XYZ file of C-alpha atoms in Angstrom:
474
model
C 80.808 -12.550 179.753
C 83.471 -10.965 176.969
C 85.046 -13.349 174.361
C 88.625 -13.443 173.839
C 87.939 -11.749 170.314
C 86.468 -8.982 172.342
C 89.220 -8.437 174.774
C 92.490 -9.021 172.663
C 94.103 -5.534 171.659
C 95.095 -4.229 168.142
C 98.307 -3.019 167.596
C 98.837 0.663 168.690
C 97.795 3.048 166.346
C 95.778 0.498 164.031
C 92.551 -0.254 165.373
C 89.903 0.409 163.183
C 88.342 -3.073 162.109
C 88.501 -4.102 158.469
C 85.494 -5.353 156.394
C 85.504 -8.369 153.796
C 84.357 -5.910 151.099
C 86.942 -3.306 152.246
C 89.525 -6.118 151.912
C 88.947 -6.984 148.802
C 89.114 -3.474 147.795
C 91.986 -2.914 149.286
C 93.907 -5.864 147.606
C 92.402 -5.115 143.952
C 93.515 -1.681 144.400
C 97.075 -2.130 144.990
C 98.399 -5.709 143.726
C 98.801 -4.109 140.255
C 99.560 -0.435 139.724
C 99.088 0.384 136.036
C 100.940 2.749 133.716
C 103.713 2.465 131.011
C 106.330 0.462 132.241
C 109.952 1.975 132.444
C 111.247 1.385 136.024
C 113.471 -1.414 137.007
C 114.914 -2.931 140.380
C 116.673 -6.118 141.735
C 116.767 -7.475 145.164
C 119.938 -9.218 145.981
C 120.140 -11.864 148.818
C 123.617 -13.006 150.031
C 124.937 -16.017 152.263
C 126.997 -14.819 155.086
C 130.383 -17.043 155.384
C 133.516 -16.569 157.310
C 136.175 -16.123 155.095
C 138.720 -18.616 155.984
C 135.890 -21.583 156.291
C 132.418 -21.442 154.724
C 131.247 -24.339 157.249
C 131.723 -22.454 160.250
C 128.690 -20.764 161.819
C 128.987 -16.797 161.668
C 128.084 -14.862 164.815
C 125.546 -12.550 164.000
C 127.437 -9.707 166.141
C 130.215 -10.023 163.348
C 127.660 -8.821 160.921
C 125.784 -6.249 163.038
C 129.103 -4.589 163.414
C 130.273 -4.977 159.598
C 126.750 -3.593 158.520
C 126.861 -0.551 161.155
C 125.857 2.720 159.657
C 124.904 1.094 156.197
C 121.652 -0.401 157.382
C 120.105 3.180 157.774
C 117.939 4.830 154.867
C 120.382 6.668 152.610
C 123.697 5.108 153.715
C 124.392 3.153 150.467
C 125.588 4.912 147.741
C 123.131 3.864 145.342
C 120.545 4.563 147.551
C 119.351 1.120 148.172
C 118.011 -0.485 151.275
C 120.016 -2.954 153.260
C 118.253 -5.819 155.424
C 119.162 -8.944 157.109
C 116.749 -12.274 156.446
C 115.975 -14.742 159.380
C 119.094 -16.978 158.972
C 121.668 -13.845 158.859
C 121.401 -13.476 154.849
C 121.917 -10.061 153.672
C 119.797 -8.049 151.157
C 120.101 -5.221 148.838
C 116.891 -3.905 147.442
C 118.142 -1.258 144.874
C 116.039 1.747 144.339
C 113.760 1.398 141.301
C 115.383 3.571 138.179
C 114.334 3.954 134.834
C 116.755 1.710 132.581
C 118.758 -1.514 132.644
C 122.239 0.658 132.977
C 121.202 2.800 135.465
C 119.813 -0.242 137.802
C 122.858 -2.149 137.461
C 125.579 1.374 137.783
C 122.872 1.601 141.184
C 122.911 -1.676 142.552
C 126.603 -2.338 141.577
C 127.522 0.536 144.125
C 125.547 -0.447 146.931
C 126.931 -3.899 146.459
C 130.950 -2.814 146.386
C 130.219 -0.800 149.720
C 128.479 -4.084 151.261
C 131.572 -5.940 150.035
C 134.271 -3.515 151.667
C 132.306 -3.092 154.883
C 132.593 -6.970 155.187
C 136.520 -7.498 154.380
C 137.780 -6.199 157.870
C 135.961 -8.268 159.636
C 136.933 -11.656 157.705
C 133.375 -11.602 155.951
C 132.428 -12.621 152.762
C 129.100 -12.817 150.759
C 128.344 -15.870 149.082
C 125.995 -16.026 145.729
C 124.223 -19.334 145.907
C 120.869 -20.530 146.348
C 121.382 -22.588 149.243
C 123.434 -22.617 151.693
C 125.794 -26.102 150.605
C 127.511 -26.720 154.052
C 125.770 -25.349 157.255
C 122.339 -26.419 158.786
C 119.465 -23.843 158.899
C 119.667 -21.627 162.017
C 117.598 -18.768 162.896
C 119.800 -15.835 164.402
C 116.955 -13.005 164.222
C 114.564 -13.326 167.402
C 111.873 -11.336 166.093
C 108.025 -11.856 166.725
C 107.549 -12.346 162.698
C 110.206 -14.592 162.417
C 109.117 -16.828 165.464
C 105.570 -16.748 164.066
C 106.849 -17.858 160.832
C 109.029 -20.622 161.727
C 106.215 -22.096 163.634
C 103.788 -21.814 161.291
C 106.182 -23.728 158.368
C 107.686 -26.278 161.410
C 103.707 -27.765 161.193
C 104.869 -29.500 157.354
C 108.510 -30.635 158.200
C 111.833 -28.946 158.273
C 111.688 -27.167 154.659
C 110.429 -23.746 156.150
C 113.799 -23.587 158.421
C 115.703 -24.226 155.107
C 113.574 -21.479 153.019
C 113.928 -18.610 155.781
C 117.588 -19.339 156.923
C 119.638 -21.347 154.399
C 118.557 -19.835 150.716
C 119.043 -16.761 148.732
C 118.108 -15.261 145.263
C 118.364 -12.884 142.719
C 114.637 -11.250 142.681
C 114.055 -8.624 139.597
C 111.659 -6.204 140.108
C 109.446 -4.633 137.083
C 106.554 -2.425 136.243
C 103.343 -4.467 136.082
C 102.166 -2.815 132.687
C 99.584 -0.929 131.421
C 95.601 -1.610 131.351
C 94.084 -3.118 128.079
C 96.094 -5.551 125.577
C 99.557 -5.095 123.793
C 102.894 -5.756 124.527
C 103.576 -3.468 127.527
C 99.976 -4.742 128.936
C 99.797 -6.252 132.340
C 98.144 -9.154 131.108
C 101.001 -9.708 128.650
C 103.509 -9.239 131.426
C 101.762 -11.482 133.911
C 101.955 -14.050 132.085
C 105.060 -13.954 130.039
C 106.555 -14.051 133.149
C 104.793 -17.153 134.352
C 105.570 -18.554 130.990
C 109.023 -18.204 131.668
C 109.214 -19.183 134.995
C 110.751 -22.463 134.598
C 113.483 -21.411 131.918
C 114.532 -18.848 134.240
C 114.786 -21.763 137.286
C 116.741 -23.937 135.225
C 118.998 -21.483 133.372
C 120.201 -20.065 136.691
C 119.773 -22.781 139.094
C 122.797 -22.560 141.606
C 121.799 -24.901 144.967
C 122.832 -28.564 144.152
C 124.038 -29.131 147.703
C 122.472 -29.086 151.274
C 124.377 -30.178 154.380
C 127.524 -31.426 152.004
C 125.741 -33.760 149.995
C 124.315 -33.319 146.436
C 120.553 -33.250 146.698
C 119.732 -34.354 142.951
C 117.961 -31.386 142.399
C 119.791 -28.601 140.338
C 117.665 -25.775 142.234
C 117.069 -27.581 145.656
C 115.988 -23.802 146.665
C 112.917 -23.958 144.460
C 112.526 -27.752 145.460
C 112.420 -26.231 149.065
C 109.540 -23.765 148.159
C 107.526 -26.536 146.325
C 107.525 -28.345 149.698
C 105.998 -25.357 151.756
C 102.512 -24.107 152.176
C 100.833 -24.144 148.410
C 98.243 -21.303 149.395
C 101.122 -19.031 149.524
C 103.873 -20.298 147.454
C 102.229 -21.582 144.259
C 101.116 -19.489 141.318
C 97.793 -17.933 141.620
C 94.743 -19.376 139.140
C 94.773 -17.712 135.647
C 98.645 -17.403 136.013
C 99.849 -20.057 133.495
C 99.082 -20.532 129.857
C 95.857 -22.126 129.340
C 96.516 -24.005 126.159
C 99.614 -24.432 123.361
C 97.118 -23.551 120.671
C 97.913 -20.128 118.985
C 95.352 -17.375 119.646
C 95.817 -16.173 116.073
C 98.050 -13.207 116.703
C 101.007 -15.023 116.723
C 100.918 -14.853 120.972
C 100.006 -18.409 121.920
C 97.945 -18.688 125.499
C 98.049 -15.019 126.473
C 94.960 -13.288 125.319
C 91.803 -12.551 127.110
C 91.100 -10.388 129.884
C 91.261 -12.837 132.700
C 90.695 -10.987 135.755
C 94.394 -11.028 137.414
C 93.402 -8.838 140.380
C 90.231 -10.889 141.201
C 92.170 -14.069 140.840
C 94.765 -12.150 143.386
C 92.142 -11.295 145.508
C 90.604 -14.910 145.904
C 94.386 -16.127 146.493
C 95.505 -13.500 149.195
C 92.124 -14.086 151.124
C 92.369 -17.690 150.922
C 95.682 -18.015 152.224
C 96.553 -19.300 155.997
C 96.909 -16.314 158.564
C 101.053 -16.919 159.284
C 101.453 -13.698 161.764
C 98.869 -12.337 163.963
C 100.539 -9.316 165.316
C 100.127 -8.365 168.972
C 101.539 -6.009 171.513
C 104.588 -7.581 173.205
C 105.375 -9.291 174.887
C 103.019 -11.602 173.487
C 104.162 -14.308 170.528
C 102.615 -13.318 166.745
C 101.400 -17.227 166.604
C 98.449 -17.764 164.348
C 95.557 -20.396 164.583
C 96.406 -23.344 162.632
C 93.670 -23.097 159.274
C 92.700 -19.794 159.674
C 92.580 -17.954 156.286
C 92.431 -14.341 156.395
C 88.859 -14.387 154.881
C 87.964 -16.681 157.776
C 89.544 -13.871 160.053
C 87.282 -11.151 158.252
C 84.184 -13.482 158.686
C 84.357 -13.600 162.885
C 87.325 -16.114 163.408
C 90.366 -14.786 165.495
C 90.494 -13.594 168.537
C 89.963 -9.635 167.436
C 88.751 -8.183 164.136
C 91.849 -7.850 161.462
C 92.779 -4.323 160.689
C 94.329 -2.697 157.483
C 97.785 -3.054 158.729
C 97.051 -6.598 159.495
C 95.994 -7.298 155.889
C 99.191 -5.630 154.331
C 101.238 -7.669 156.740
C 99.817 -10.716 155.654
C 100.211 -9.701 151.967
C 103.814 -9.675 152.877
C 103.872 -13.204 153.842
C 102.748 -14.591 150.337
C 105.793 -15.931 148.194
C 104.200 -17.143 144.803
C 106.730 -17.171 142.056
C 105.527 -13.897 140.819
C 104.247 -11.689 143.678
C 102.285 -8.756 142.691
C 103.089 -5.645 145.132
C 101.979 -2.890 142.858
C 105.182 -3.895 140.699
C 105.682 -7.536 139.823
C 108.361 -9.178 141.822
C 110.384 -12.548 140.006
C 111.418 -14.503 142.811
C 112.464 -17.849 141.164
C 116.205 -17.203 140.361
C 118.877 -18.645 142.881
C 121.316 -16.495 143.985
C 124.322 -15.891 141.611
C 127.866 -15.645 141.882
C 130.113 -12.396 141.932
C 128.076 -9.978 139.714
C 126.316 -12.546 137.728
C 123.203 -11.116 139.199
C 123.384 -8.966 136.231
C 122.414 -11.699 133.420
C 118.937 -12.595 134.927
C 118.244 -8.803 135.396
C 119.610 -8.100 131.859
C 117.447 -11.007 130.412
C 114.247 -10.188 131.884
C 114.819 -6.568 130.901
C 115.196 -7.363 127.357
C 112.369 -9.960 127.109
C 109.852 -7.769 128.681
C 110.806 -4.432 126.715
C 111.362 -5.830 123.247
C 108.137 -7.152 121.721
C 109.915 -9.316 118.858
C 112.170 -10.979 121.658
C 109.079 -11.628 123.921
C 107.157 -13.177 121.513
C 110.071 -15.251 120.111
C 110.656 -16.154 124.049
C 106.993 -17.041 124.210
C 106.905 -19.533 121.640
C 110.061 -21.242 122.768
C 108.710 -21.679 126.502
C 105.435 -22.812 125.211
C 106.118 -26.227 124.483
C 106.747 -26.486 128.238
C 102.960 -26.031 128.953
C 101.439 -28.634 126.421
C 97.694 -29.305 126.519
C 98.152 -31.834 129.013
C 100.002 -29.885 131.278
C 97.971 -26.140 130.610
C 97.061 -24.806 134.201
C 99.021 -27.677 135.961
C 100.433 -26.007 139.218
C 98.342 -22.905 138.943
C 96.022 -23.394 141.234
C 96.950 -24.037 144.840
C 96.804 -27.191 145.824
C 96.221 -29.090 142.781
C 96.912 -32.749 142.914
C 99.006 -32.785 139.644
C 102.029 -30.310 141.245
C 104.491 -33.389 142.070
C 103.535 -34.855 138.632
C 106.818 -35.255 137.138
C 106.002 -33.516 133.940
C 105.459 -29.737 135.851
C 107.526 -27.360 134.157
C 108.326 -25.969 137.641
C 109.818 -29.231 138.818
C 111.458 -30.314 135.970
C 113.462 -27.080 135.727
C 114.328 -27.532 139.462
C 115.431 -31.275 139.372
C 116.922 -31.198 136.192
C 118.056 -27.733 135.207
C 118.831 -27.024 130.943
C 119.429 -31.119 131.145
C 115.964 -31.428 130.572
C 115.744 -31.517 126.706
C 112.545 -29.683 126.382
C 113.975 -26.999 128.696
C 117.314 -26.921 127.161
C 115.749 -25.975 123.850
C 113.539 -23.113 125.219
C 116.578 -21.821 126.963
C 118.786 -21.539 124.306
C 115.954 -19.849 122.256
C 114.764 -17.351 125.311
C 118.859 -16.234 125.422
C 119.245 -16.042 121.738
C 116.108 -13.713 121.638
C 117.098 -11.585 124.749
C 120.827 -11.496 123.310
C 119.488 -9.816 119.980
C 117.285 -7.564 122.011
C 120.053 -6.182 123.930
C 121.405 -5.006 120.727
C 118.019 -3.369 119.626
C 118.050 -1.804 123.251
C 121.399 -0.173 122.974
C 122.267 -2.140 126.312
C 125.559 -1.591 127.716
C 128.642 -3.512 126.018
C 129.449 -4.963 129.341
C 126.063 -5.930 130.224
C 125.739 -7.671 126.549
C 128.866 -9.333 126.835
C 127.878 -10.764 130.290
C 124.825 -12.607 128.791
C 126.642 -13.475 125.798
C 129.443 -15.198 128.441
C 126.797 -16.802 130.134
C 124.849 -18.364 127.036
C 127.802 -19.747 125.695
C 129.275 -20.922 129.234
C 125.980 -22.504 130.349
C 122.958 -22.530 128.094
C 124.529 -23.681 124.821
C 126.228 -26.759 126.747
C 123.146 -27.715 128.662
C 124.634 -26.907 131.867
C 124.029 -24.006 134.732
C 125.729 -22.762 137.879
C 124.823 -25.961 139.822
C 127.148 -28.006 137.343
C 129.922 -25.727 138.711
C 129.280 -26.275 142.278
C 129.006 -30.007 141.750
C 131.977 -30.276 139.888
C 133.678 -28.198 142.129
C 132.613 -30.516 144.997
C 133.838 -33.293 143.151
C 136.945 -32.422 142.882
C 137.222 -31.427 146.484
C 137.632 -27.774 146.021
C 134.926 -26.935 149.294
C 137.494 -28.728 151.329
C 137.023 -31.693 153.721
C 133.503 -30.577 154.657
C 132.168 -31.543 151.348
C 133.714 -34.739 151.287
C 130.399 -36.695 151.320
C 128.935 -34.891 148.361
C 128.693 -38.252 146.220
C 126.191 -39.447 149.149
C 122.856 -37.955 147.588
C 120.377 -36.794 149.519
C 116.704 -36.994 148.450
C 114.173 -34.466 148.543
C 111.165 -36.873 148.297
C 108.010 -35.224 147.112
C 105.299 -34.920 149.153
C 101.671 -36.478 147.329
């Protein structure tokens, strides 16, 4: 008698069973592609609003019509790629290029084309981390997103908000070189995690949900914190191990921790979200099935290399290794505000002096009592009020320690942009942002709250004073 595992088909053209050893070797080999770091890219997500009333739902057919001709490879002038997210958000993934100026120019060209395409249909792009008015509504009926929604629904509504109502600025950088030094993988990997809460706070831009203030400056980040910890929190060894200097001025960053091995454990230990099947069968995965379980015989059929690659695309830690490093913690910014986080990160990663200064500035957020807190999925202290990720999301730069760190990090970045001969308009954008927000312990979320209190968001935001609480899960 045949079992379900014996009879269930693999996706067409992808039928070779994968061993556990081969899976580990594959993840180990592709997650960090090392070499001299040079390239930069951005992924810009946008909420799509009706140009007359942002509270109205937008018929996806209007969006599809506006994007006709732009959503094919090579159609955008900067050679980026255009995709649509489950809730109708649109995303531009810029072509990776060498140099900040080239990255900004290419992404700006693509964004201009997208804005022009939306104008005739009365649509507008909104740069906010979370839709402030509309409830989450999935508009893409694809097996992947149906399975994702089912997976997250097991633990509450937050997955629907993440999928359908959030938007971000993602900055993509080369992983770095083997060994030690300012361009090493170890330094860049740890630097990005150490600075993560500063980035969350400085660019927080999602304080309102369904017309009410949430009590968080980055509700988007708070939503991510509610989701499956095995795929959304940082992997082991990502955070600083102590606040003490290691003797060379670079605190908490030395030692050859095997980031690849840690990522292999993280990836294979995460639950399977989607199990690909031939149409019309759904892609739902059994609850509690990790990919390592699947490799060891659980599941209805043996997994394949294609299944593993698909699984890796469903992991969403703050910094995701995809050969390059994808920084995922920044709320979407209004207008051309995305230029600022791209420039700040590029400066702090490329300029050794600025990177050292930023690390020293951010290190106090990770004191000895908190070293590694939140770095292990499911860590009991994740919802501890001292957790830097959550403090940054709740208070933004109003938190005293985070404000001090942000001030020094932006100062270091501004100096580095001068040494790196960044374009004058980019340097001015960073300076303007620092003066308007960082120096005043504010972030874009404070503007959104001020606008709502003044009634500038229209009648739909009249209930903004009734704060809704995003309760931590213990």
